[in-house]
């Protein structure tokens, strides 16, 4: 099971956090501090895994952003490494060559995408296409809602002219 | 979708994000966020906020919370937003509450109603959002509120909803297995869902279910095997491919399940061999995901009933992993090796040098994994080298968690395999010295017991020699600063008990040392208590031996200080000591017999010596004693049942007014031994504090915690309560002389050819230190050395070969680097087959600048990738699932015991006849295998014939 997902920049800034196991706000801060100290200092050629408090943290660096996932002792690290990559690929499809700025300003969208990929700490869907379709469906709904709102406000504007 | 703007956020928020991005320090960031919190607190309570504005506030709250600040003031607004009819707002509300609230939060109750309503919505996106929230927020209490609807959604026409419903049920199962126990057949049914995504999701709960109860799912082996087969044959839709592997994540899940099902079950394993073999052969080892699948295959192969061919294939993959330059693969290789040696300990030998490389790698993760492996392959012949290495590493790490772990491993290995008692004591000293506060106090008690009891044999001379050496080493160590408490306790105890036993040290010298300890660690009451008792013993021995006491001044002041101590325990000890010192030799000898810590103290709880006194009192008119549980008004259940006929004997006295709740002491039988049937008794009343997690504890530790709980039993209290684990550990230690070096070892079996070639090519460049280590760890390298008839001339031998081998090693370099590069593809280069998103950031892509960091030569492969994608064939789902449907149907009928039809009976019979005996056999078989492995471990290594090994051990 995945206990949490963290996105940390190279400077240790938090870009995204998702907790699947209960952690209090205080613990979360501590976890992030501890892990960024542990992971950001690691050299480039070392393992992408860190043992931590009886659990394992798998991380992967994309440019200046570290994607970290915390898993149980008996999970398959390489698989999780690829789950991270799958997430990045989906983000990439969605944002179109994703960059850190996309995630900074659209963190809530990244959350929606993550919710389609992982659920309750388990891998929910492994098909990029399916995830993409669902997100697109949600966005389309949002668009129509917006259009409706616009048209209504237009009507009001015209009526009050 | 551009990178900034264009999605309705206000400039304010964008500015906030930007300023956070530009913040130089954490404190600056905190300041900005605190200001933001103030703003939000003010704004969010304003009346008539437009909904879109509110949505933005909620997102800002999420942002604040994400950065680690408390946004609880806004939780209620997020909850309110989930009530909104507008999907856009509802979705934001759900997102926020899933991020804000834990399942035990008070506000959950306000959301349950909304969730119930949304689960019934006709818009599947609303249902999906609600199900997401269900997975995160529904707790044990609220499960019944949503359960019927979630179950209904299993039949929803949209696969996304079915999938999420399955995940939700899985979550419920994790929270409270009993709530969904009647729904397990649903999981089986969903395994045959038309949509591969739903099927994949169903594997998660099935995995958990099978972990707990393997037997009742044995019938699914065929289904899982056939699914795996079809997946590997690319029968799933193309969209499930990942890096040209067919649905690898599903494959991995399936392999995990098969590993469980095949564990110790020859028949079930037999059905898997073919598909796993094919998979291992065909799997693409050049990608990361391919290796992930291969690793899972190894795990599976080492878990199911062993098959020689598969094990060979697994060993081959492991050697590829270990030879790889990629640290991740090395790590996985070490891990896989650890799994395989349980079945076949010989595998480790051919990789010894690789393992030692990993052990000396600068990467801590790899190093720790290697220690884990060494831990698994420890035997009495290599325990010294391994434990010494571990201790060295333990001293060097600072990580509290890991230090605890490795210390307990050292202790475990030392207790299990110690070649000599002297070594054991020295090792324990080292562990205590450096990690004494981290190891279980029980270990300290074990050590004391070991020193006290000797080693099982009646060899007093050896025992006393051991004690003298222990005393000597402790006198040396005790002067060092800052020793851990547990260790000091051991030191004080041993010095008190045996400090003067051999006559090498005078009583005043020892007492001086102990007084120093008590003074230096004056804040630690336990240590002081140990110290003062030690002092008492020494003085008692002196008095008993008729020697003149010479009382040190520091002793006097210590006693005075402790007699006035706040701790009643210390006070009592001090007063007792003062009293003992004044007694004559005979009395003292009765109180404190020398070297009697192992003697059992017999206590007759009926106190017969008081009989005459009691008789006399009765004759003088005293009331007879009424046992506590026989008195009226006692609240315990046991006395209620007997109350009527007790009434007669007790009506003379009025107890009612003074009755107190009675401790449940006398109703229990006296604890004769640490029998397992006593385990469940104390749990209900004490479980929280003392009994942390009973199922996890090992036999010995659960025994001891049992004893702690049952201190009411008089005999144990006065016996040796802390040594409760004695049966296990003493049996672990005592046989060591037997299986040590004196054992007749069979001649070394001839080793396999590939190993030799590998070693020969490598040997020249490996420095002798490493080889020596290898020899002592594995006992394998030495064999070849013996053949070369030189023991310590490896260097010269190496140089003669060096020219040839160095070229070999060089030629291997390019090939490995080729292997290495592909697993790091870049997102930018991915095929964008479906243009769902049209806008692309034209410039200023921060990824671009740092691309060079990731080596990628994907351009060629992506092209082909795209080509493959475009020619995606229509998947043959119908044929795939029709097959499954059949097997699935009959399997699902087995689970429902209510529907009693013919097939059901048949199935039941099958599980009874086939399943249960195998299930019974399961653990035994595994045990037998392990035993076999152990025997081979003992036998294979020619300890006595290995000169090199000896040097390492004794040099």
PDB file of C-alpha atoms in Angstrom, chain B residues 197-376:
ATOM      1  CA  UNK B 197      -9.480  -1.903 -15.273  1.00  0.00           C
ATOM      2  CA  UNK B 198     -12.163  -3.291 -12.986  1.00  0.00           C
ATOM      3  CA  UNK B 199     -10.505  -6.677 -13.060  1.00  0.00           C
ATOM      4  CA  UNK B 200      -7.172  -5.086 -12.165  1.00  0.00           C
ATOM      5  CA  UNK B 201      -8.723  -3.178  -9.308  1.00  0.00           C
ATOM      6  CA  UNK B 202     -10.363  -6.349  -8.014  1.00  0.00           C
ATOM      7  CA  UNK B 203      -6.946  -7.905  -7.604  1.00  0.00           C
ATOM      8  CA  UNK B 204      -6.203  -5.509  -4.735  1.00  0.00           C
ATOM      9  CA  UNK B 205      -8.930  -6.775  -2.378  1.00  0.00           C
ATOM     10  CA  UNK B 206      -8.391 -10.340  -3.504  1.00  0.00           C
ATOM     11  CA  UNK B 207      -4.745 -10.068  -2.613  1.00  0.00           C
ATOM     12  CA  UNK B 208      -5.659  -8.992   0.906  1.00  0.00           C
ATOM     13  CA  UNK B 209      -8.267 -11.678   1.256  1.00  0.00           C
ATOM     14  CA  UNK B 210      -5.930 -14.382   0.070  1.00  0.00           C
ATOM     15  CA  UNK B 211      -3.195 -13.181   2.393  1.00  0.00           C
ATOM     16  CA  UNK B 212      -5.482 -13.934   5.302  1.00  0.00           C
ATOM     17  CA  UNK B 213      -7.196 -17.045   4.090  1.00  0.00           C
ATOM     18  CA  UNK B 214      -5.398 -18.936   1.369  1.00  0.00           C
ATOM     19  CA  UNK B 215      -7.400 -22.090   1.543  1.00  0.00           C
ATOM     20  CA  UNK B 216     -10.751 -20.813   0.429  1.00  0.00           C
ATOM     21  CA  UNK B 217      -9.323 -19.290  -2.733  1.00  0.00           C
ATOM     22  CA  UNK B 218      -7.404 -22.260  -4.028  1.00  0.00           C
ATOM     23  CA  UNK B 219     -10.055 -22.783  -6.658  1.00  0.00           C
ATOM     24  CA  UNK B 220      -9.129 -19.479  -8.250  1.00  0.00           C
ATOM     25  CA  UNK B 221      -5.616 -20.596  -9.109  1.00  0.00           C
ATOM     26  CA  UNK B 222      -6.743 -21.707 -12.543  1.00  0.00           C
ATOM     27  CA  UNK B 223      -8.452 -18.379 -13.181  1.00  0.00           C
ATOM     28  CA  UNK B 224      -5.473 -16.341 -12.110  1.00  0.00           C
ATOM     29  CA  UNK B 225      -3.120 -18.439 -14.178  1.00  0.00           C
ATOM     30  CA  UNK B 226      -5.292 -18.069 -17.225  1.00  0.00           C
ATOM     31  CA  UNK B 227      -5.626 -14.327 -16.727  1.00  0.00           C
ATOM     32  CA  UNK B 228      -1.880 -14.006 -16.394  1.00  0.00           C
ATOM     33  CA  UNK B 229      -1.411 -16.092 -19.494  1.00  0.00           C
ATOM     34  CA  UNK B 230      -3.765 -13.930 -21.490  1.00  0.00           C
ATOM     35  CA  UNK B 231      -2.188 -10.765 -20.217  1.00  0.00           C
ATOM     36  CA  UNK B 232       1.242 -11.939 -21.279  1.00  0.00           C
ATOM     37  CA  UNK B 233      -0.156 -12.913 -24.634  1.00  0.00           C
ATOM     38  CA  UNK B 234      -1.235  -9.317 -25.113  1.00  0.00           C
ATOM     39  CA  UNK B 235      -4.916 -10.065 -25.105  1.00  0.00           C
ATOM     40  CA  UNK B 236      -5.725  -6.940 -23.114  1.00  0.00           C
ATOM     41  CA  UNK B 237      -6.436  -3.673 -24.871  1.00  0.00           C
ATOM     42  CA  UNK B 238      -3.392  -1.863 -26.107  1.00  0.00           C
ATOM     43  CA  UNK B 239      -4.030   1.042 -23.783  1.00  0.00           C
ATOM     44  CA  UNK B 240      -2.910  -1.104 -20.868  1.00  0.00           C
ATOM     45  CA  UNK B 241       0.524  -1.490 -22.363  1.00  0.00           C
ATOM     46  CA  UNK B 242       3.242   0.322 -20.546  1.00  0.00           C
ATOM     47  CA  UNK B 243       6.618   0.728 -22.178  1.00  0.00           C
ATOM     48  CA  UNK B 244       5.671  -2.029 -24.589  1.00  0.00           C
ATOM     49  CA  UNK B 245       4.916  -4.453 -21.777  1.00  0.00           C
ATOM     50  CA  UNK B 246       1.397  -5.801 -21.686  1.00  0.00           C
ATOM     51  CA  UNK B 247      -0.328  -4.531 -18.530  1.00  0.00           C
ATOM     52  CA  UNK B 248       2.727  -4.988 -16.302  1.00  0.00           C
ATOM     53  CA  UNK B 249       1.045  -3.678 -13.177  1.00  0.00           C
ATOM     54  CA  UNK B 250      -1.647  -6.287 -13.479  1.00  0.00           C
ATOM     55  CA  UNK B 251       0.990  -8.927 -14.077  1.00  0.00           C
ATOM     56  CA  UNK B 252       2.764  -7.948 -10.891  1.00  0.00           C
ATOM     57  CA  UNK B 253      -0.418  -8.085  -8.861  1.00  0.00           C
ATOM     58  CA  UNK B 254      -1.218 -11.486 -10.288  1.00  0.00           C
ATOM     59  CA  UNK B 255       2.243 -12.781  -9.501  1.00  0.00           C
ATOM     60  CA  UNK B 256       1.868 -11.598  -5.936  1.00  0.00           C
ATOM     61  CA  UNK B 257      -1.387 -13.472  -5.619  1.00  0.00           C
ATOM     62  CA  UNK B 258       0.024 -16.612  -7.181  1.00  0.00           C
ATOM     63  CA  UNK B 259       2.934 -16.486  -4.765  1.00  0.00           C
ATOM     64  CA  UNK B 260       0.469 -16.656  -1.913  1.00  0.00           C
ATOM     65  CA  UNK B 261      -1.634 -19.360  -3.428  1.00  0.00           C
ATOM     66  CA  UNK B 262       1.283 -21.562  -4.370  1.00  0.00           C
ATOM     67  CA  UNK B 263       3.085 -21.288  -1.068  1.00  0.00           C
ATOM     68  CA  UNK B 264       3.687 -24.810   0.138  1.00  0.00           C
ATOM     69  CA  UNK B 265       1.108 -26.230  -2.220  1.00  0.00           C
ATOM     70  CA  UNK B 266       2.616 -28.559  -4.759  1.00  0.00           C
ATOM     71  CA  UNK B 267      -0.538 -29.030  -6.743  1.00  0.00           C
ATOM     72  CA  UNK B 268      -1.374 -25.349  -7.100  1.00  0.00           C
ATOM     73  CA  UNK B 269       2.235 -24.501  -7.864  1.00  0.00           C
ATOM     74  CA  UNK B 270       2.290 -27.097 -10.582  1.00  0.00           C
ATOM     75  CA  UNK B 271      -0.355 -25.177 -12.440  1.00  0.00           C
ATOM     76  CA  UNK B 272       1.727 -22.025 -12.400  1.00  0.00           C
ATOM     77  CA  UNK B 273       5.097 -23.291 -13.530  1.00  0.00           C
ATOM     78  CA  UNK B 274       4.475 -22.978 -17.238  1.00  0.00           C
ATOM     79  CA  UNK B 275       3.121 -19.466 -17.256  1.00  0.00           C
ATOM     80  CA  UNK B 276       5.780 -18.159 -14.884  1.00  0.00           C
ATOM     81  CA  UNK B 277       8.486 -19.872 -16.872  1.00  0.00           C
ATOM     82  CA  UNK B 278       7.233 -18.293 -20.081  1.00  0.00           C
ATOM     83  CA  UNK B 279       7.007 -14.946 -18.443  1.00  0.00           C
ATOM     84  CA  UNK B 280      10.549 -15.079 -17.166  1.00  0.00           C
ATOM     85  CA  UNK B 281      11.826 -16.125 -20.532  1.00  0.00           C
ATOM     86  CA  UNK B 282       9.980 -13.551 -22.535  1.00  0.00           C
ATOM     87  CA  UNK B 283      10.200 -10.590 -20.219  1.00  0.00           C
ATOM     88  CA  UNK B 284      12.106  -7.621 -21.500  1.00  0.00           C
ATOM     89  CA  UNK B 285      14.961  -7.038 -19.096  1.00  0.00           C
ATOM     90  CA  UNK B 286      16.049  -3.768 -20.651  1.00  0.00           C
ATOM     91  CA  UNK B 287      13.327  -1.646 -19.131  1.00  0.00           C
ATOM     92  CA  UNK B 288      12.654  -0.833 -15.547  1.00  0.00           C
ATOM     93  CA  UNK B 289       9.166  -2.198 -15.658  1.00  0.00           C
ATOM     94  CA  UNK B 290      10.411  -5.416 -17.204  1.00  0.00           C
ATOM     95  CA  UNK B 291      12.779  -5.819 -14.311  1.00  0.00           C
ATOM     96  CA  UNK B 292       9.998  -5.091 -11.884  1.00  0.00           C
ATOM     97  CA  UNK B 293       8.042  -7.974 -13.362  1.00  0.00           C
ATOM     98  CA  UNK B 294      11.110 -10.200 -13.313  1.00  0.00           C
ATOM     99  CA  UNK B 295      11.722  -9.386  -9.686  1.00  0.00           C
ATOM    100  CA  UNK B 296       8.146 -10.257  -8.875  1.00  0.00           C
ATOM    101  CA  UNK B 297       8.633 -13.530 -10.728  1.00  0.00           C
ATOM    102  CA  UNK B 298      11.583 -14.340  -8.501  1.00  0.00           C
ATOM    103  CA  UNK B 299       9.544 -13.537  -5.426  1.00  0.00           C
ATOM    104  CA  UNK B 300       6.828 -15.802  -6.713  1.00  0.00           C
ATOM    105  CA  UNK B 301       9.214 -18.618  -7.618  1.00  0.00           C
ATOM    106  CA  UNK B 302      10.810 -18.507  -4.200  1.00  0.00           C
ATOM    107  CA  UNK B 303       7.458 -18.578  -2.505  1.00  0.00           C
ATOM    108  CA  UNK B 304       5.713 -21.400  -4.353  1.00  0.00           C
ATOM    109  CA  UNK B 305       6.635 -25.063  -4.224  1.00  0.00           C
ATOM    110  CA  UNK B 306      10.198 -25.169  -5.580  1.00  0.00           C
ATOM    111  CA  UNK B 307      10.799 -26.054  -9.166  1.00  0.00           C
ATOM    112  CA  UNK B 308      14.368 -26.583 -10.271  1.00  0.00           C
ATOM    113  CA  UNK B 309      14.015 -25.037 -13.691  1.00  0.00           C
ATOM    114  CA  UNK B 310      12.363 -21.906 -12.411  1.00  0.00           C
ATOM    115  CA  UNK B 311      14.883 -21.585  -9.634  1.00  0.00           C
ATOM    116  CA  UNK B 312      17.684 -21.775 -12.146  1.00  0.00           C
ATOM    117  CA  UNK B 313      16.055 -19.090 -14.230  1.00  0.00           C
ATOM    118  CA  UNK B 314      15.598 -16.980 -11.127  1.00  0.00           C
ATOM    119  CA  UNK B 315      19.240 -17.390 -10.171  1.00  0.00           C
ATOM    120  CA  UNK B 316      20.224 -16.272 -13.638  1.00  0.00           C
ATOM    121  CA  UNK B 317      18.117 -13.144 -13.401  1.00  0.00           C
ATOM    122  CA  UNK B 318      19.552 -12.395 -10.001  1.00  0.00           C
ATOM    123  CA  UNK B 319      23.058 -12.605 -11.318  1.00  0.00           C
ATOM    124  CA  UNK B 320      22.107 -10.165 -14.067  1.00  0.00           C
ATOM    125  CA  UNK B 321      20.693  -7.807 -11.482  1.00  0.00           C
ATOM    126  CA  UNK B 322      23.770  -8.013  -9.340  1.00  0.00           C
ATOM    127  CA  UNK B 323      26.149  -7.467 -12.209  1.00  0.00           C
ATOM    128  CA  UNK B 324      24.263  -4.436 -13.374  1.00  0.00           C
ATOM    129  CA  UNK B 325      25.675  -0.975 -12.869  1.00  0.00           C
ATOM    130  CA  UNK B 326      22.313   0.308 -11.866  1.00  0.00           C
ATOM    131  CA  UNK B 327      22.043   0.577  -8.125  1.00  0.00           C
ATOM    132  CA  UNK B 328      18.340  -0.085  -8.165  1.00  0.00           C
ATOM    133  CA  UNK B 329      18.869  -3.391  -9.860  1.00  0.00           C
ATOM    134  CA  UNK B 330      21.653  -4.319  -7.488  1.00  0.00           C
ATOM    135  CA  UNK B 331      19.326  -3.570  -4.635  1.00  0.00           C
ATOM    136  CA  UNK B 332      16.608  -5.713  -6.086  1.00  0.00           C
ATOM    137  CA  UNK B 333      19.157  -8.416  -6.794  1.00  0.00           C
ATOM    138  CA  UNK B 334      20.276  -8.481  -3.190  1.00  0.00           C
ATOM    139  CA  UNK B 335      16.707  -8.634  -2.041  1.00  0.00           C
ATOM    140  CA  UNK B 336      15.857 -11.410  -4.459  1.00  0.00           C
ATOM    141  CA  UNK B 337      18.964 -13.302  -3.431  1.00  0.00           C
ATOM    142  CA  UNK B 338      17.779 -13.135   0.140  1.00  0.00           C
ATOM    143  CA  UNK B 339      14.569 -14.790  -0.922  1.00  0.00           C
ATOM    144  CA  UNK B 340      16.212 -17.464  -2.989  1.00  0.00           C
ATOM    145  CA  UNK B 341      18.777 -18.580  -0.437  1.00  0.00           C
ATOM    146  CA  UNK B 342      15.978 -19.690   1.785  1.00  0.00           C
ATOM    147  CA  UNK B 343      15.374 -22.429  -0.728  1.00  0.00           C
ATOM    148  CA  UNK B 344      18.812 -22.936  -2.090  1.00  0.00           C
ATOM    149  CA  UNK B 345      21.627 -21.556   0.066  1.00  0.00           C
ATOM    150  CA  UNK B 346      24.229 -22.408  -2.545  1.00  0.00           C
ATOM    151  CA  UNK B 347      23.060 -19.611  -4.806  1.00  0.00           C
ATOM    152  CA  UNK B 348      24.729 -17.024  -2.631  1.00  0.00           C
ATOM    153  CA  UNK B 349      28.182 -18.417  -3.211  1.00  0.00           C
ATOM    154  CA  UNK B 350      28.473 -17.461  -6.824  1.00  0.00           C
ATOM    155  CA  UNK B 351      27.595 -13.891  -6.009  1.00  0.00           C
ATOM    156  CA  UNK B 352      29.827 -13.437  -3.026  1.00  0.00           C
ATOM    157  CA  UNK B 353      32.004 -10.776  -4.533  1.00  0.00           C
ATOM    158  CA  UNK B 354      29.060  -8.834  -5.818  1.00  0.00           C
ATOM    159  CA  UNK B 355      27.518  -8.997  -2.393  1.00  0.00           C
ATOM    160  CA  UNK B 356      30.676  -7.729  -0.774  1.00  0.00           C
ATOM    161  CA  UNK B 357      30.833  -4.896  -3.258  1.00  0.00           C
ATOM    162  CA  UNK B 358      27.351  -3.945  -2.231  1.00  0.00           C
ATOM    163  CA  UNK B 359      28.316  -4.152   1.397  1.00  0.00           C
ATOM    164  CA  UNK B 360      31.060  -1.647   0.827  1.00  0.00           C
ATOM    165  CA  UNK B 361      29.052   0.579  -1.419  1.00  0.00           C
ATOM    166  CA  UNK B 362      28.740   4.185  -0.344  1.00  0.00           C
ATOM    167  CA  UNK B 363      25.004   3.939  -0.826  1.00  0.00           C
ATOM    168  CA  UNK B 364      23.432   3.388   2.559  1.00  0.00           C
ATOM    169  CA  UNK B 365      20.270   1.865   1.195  1.00  0.00           C
ATOM    170  CA  UNK B 366      22.197  -0.805  -0.633  1.00  0.00           C
ATOM    171  CA  UNK B 367      24.376  -1.431   2.356  1.00  0.00           C
ATOM    172  CA  UNK B 368      21.413  -1.966   4.617  1.00  0.00           C
ATOM    173  CA  UNK B 369      19.795  -4.304   2.190  1.00  0.00           C
ATOM    174  CA  UNK B 370      23.003  -6.280   2.084  1.00  0.00           C
ATOM    175  CA  UNK B 371      23.063  -6.518   5.839  1.00  0.00           C
ATOM    176  CA  UNK B 372      19.576  -7.880   5.628  1.00  0.00           C
ATOM    177  CA  UNK B 373      20.831 -10.529   3.256  1.00  0.00           C
ATOM    178  CA  UNK B 374      23.766 -11.373   5.494  1.00  0.00           C
ATOM    179  CA  UNK B 375      21.382 -11.661   8.376  1.00  0.00           C
ATOM    180  CA  UNK B 376      19.472 -14.257   6.436  1.00  0.00           C
TER     181      UNK B 376
END
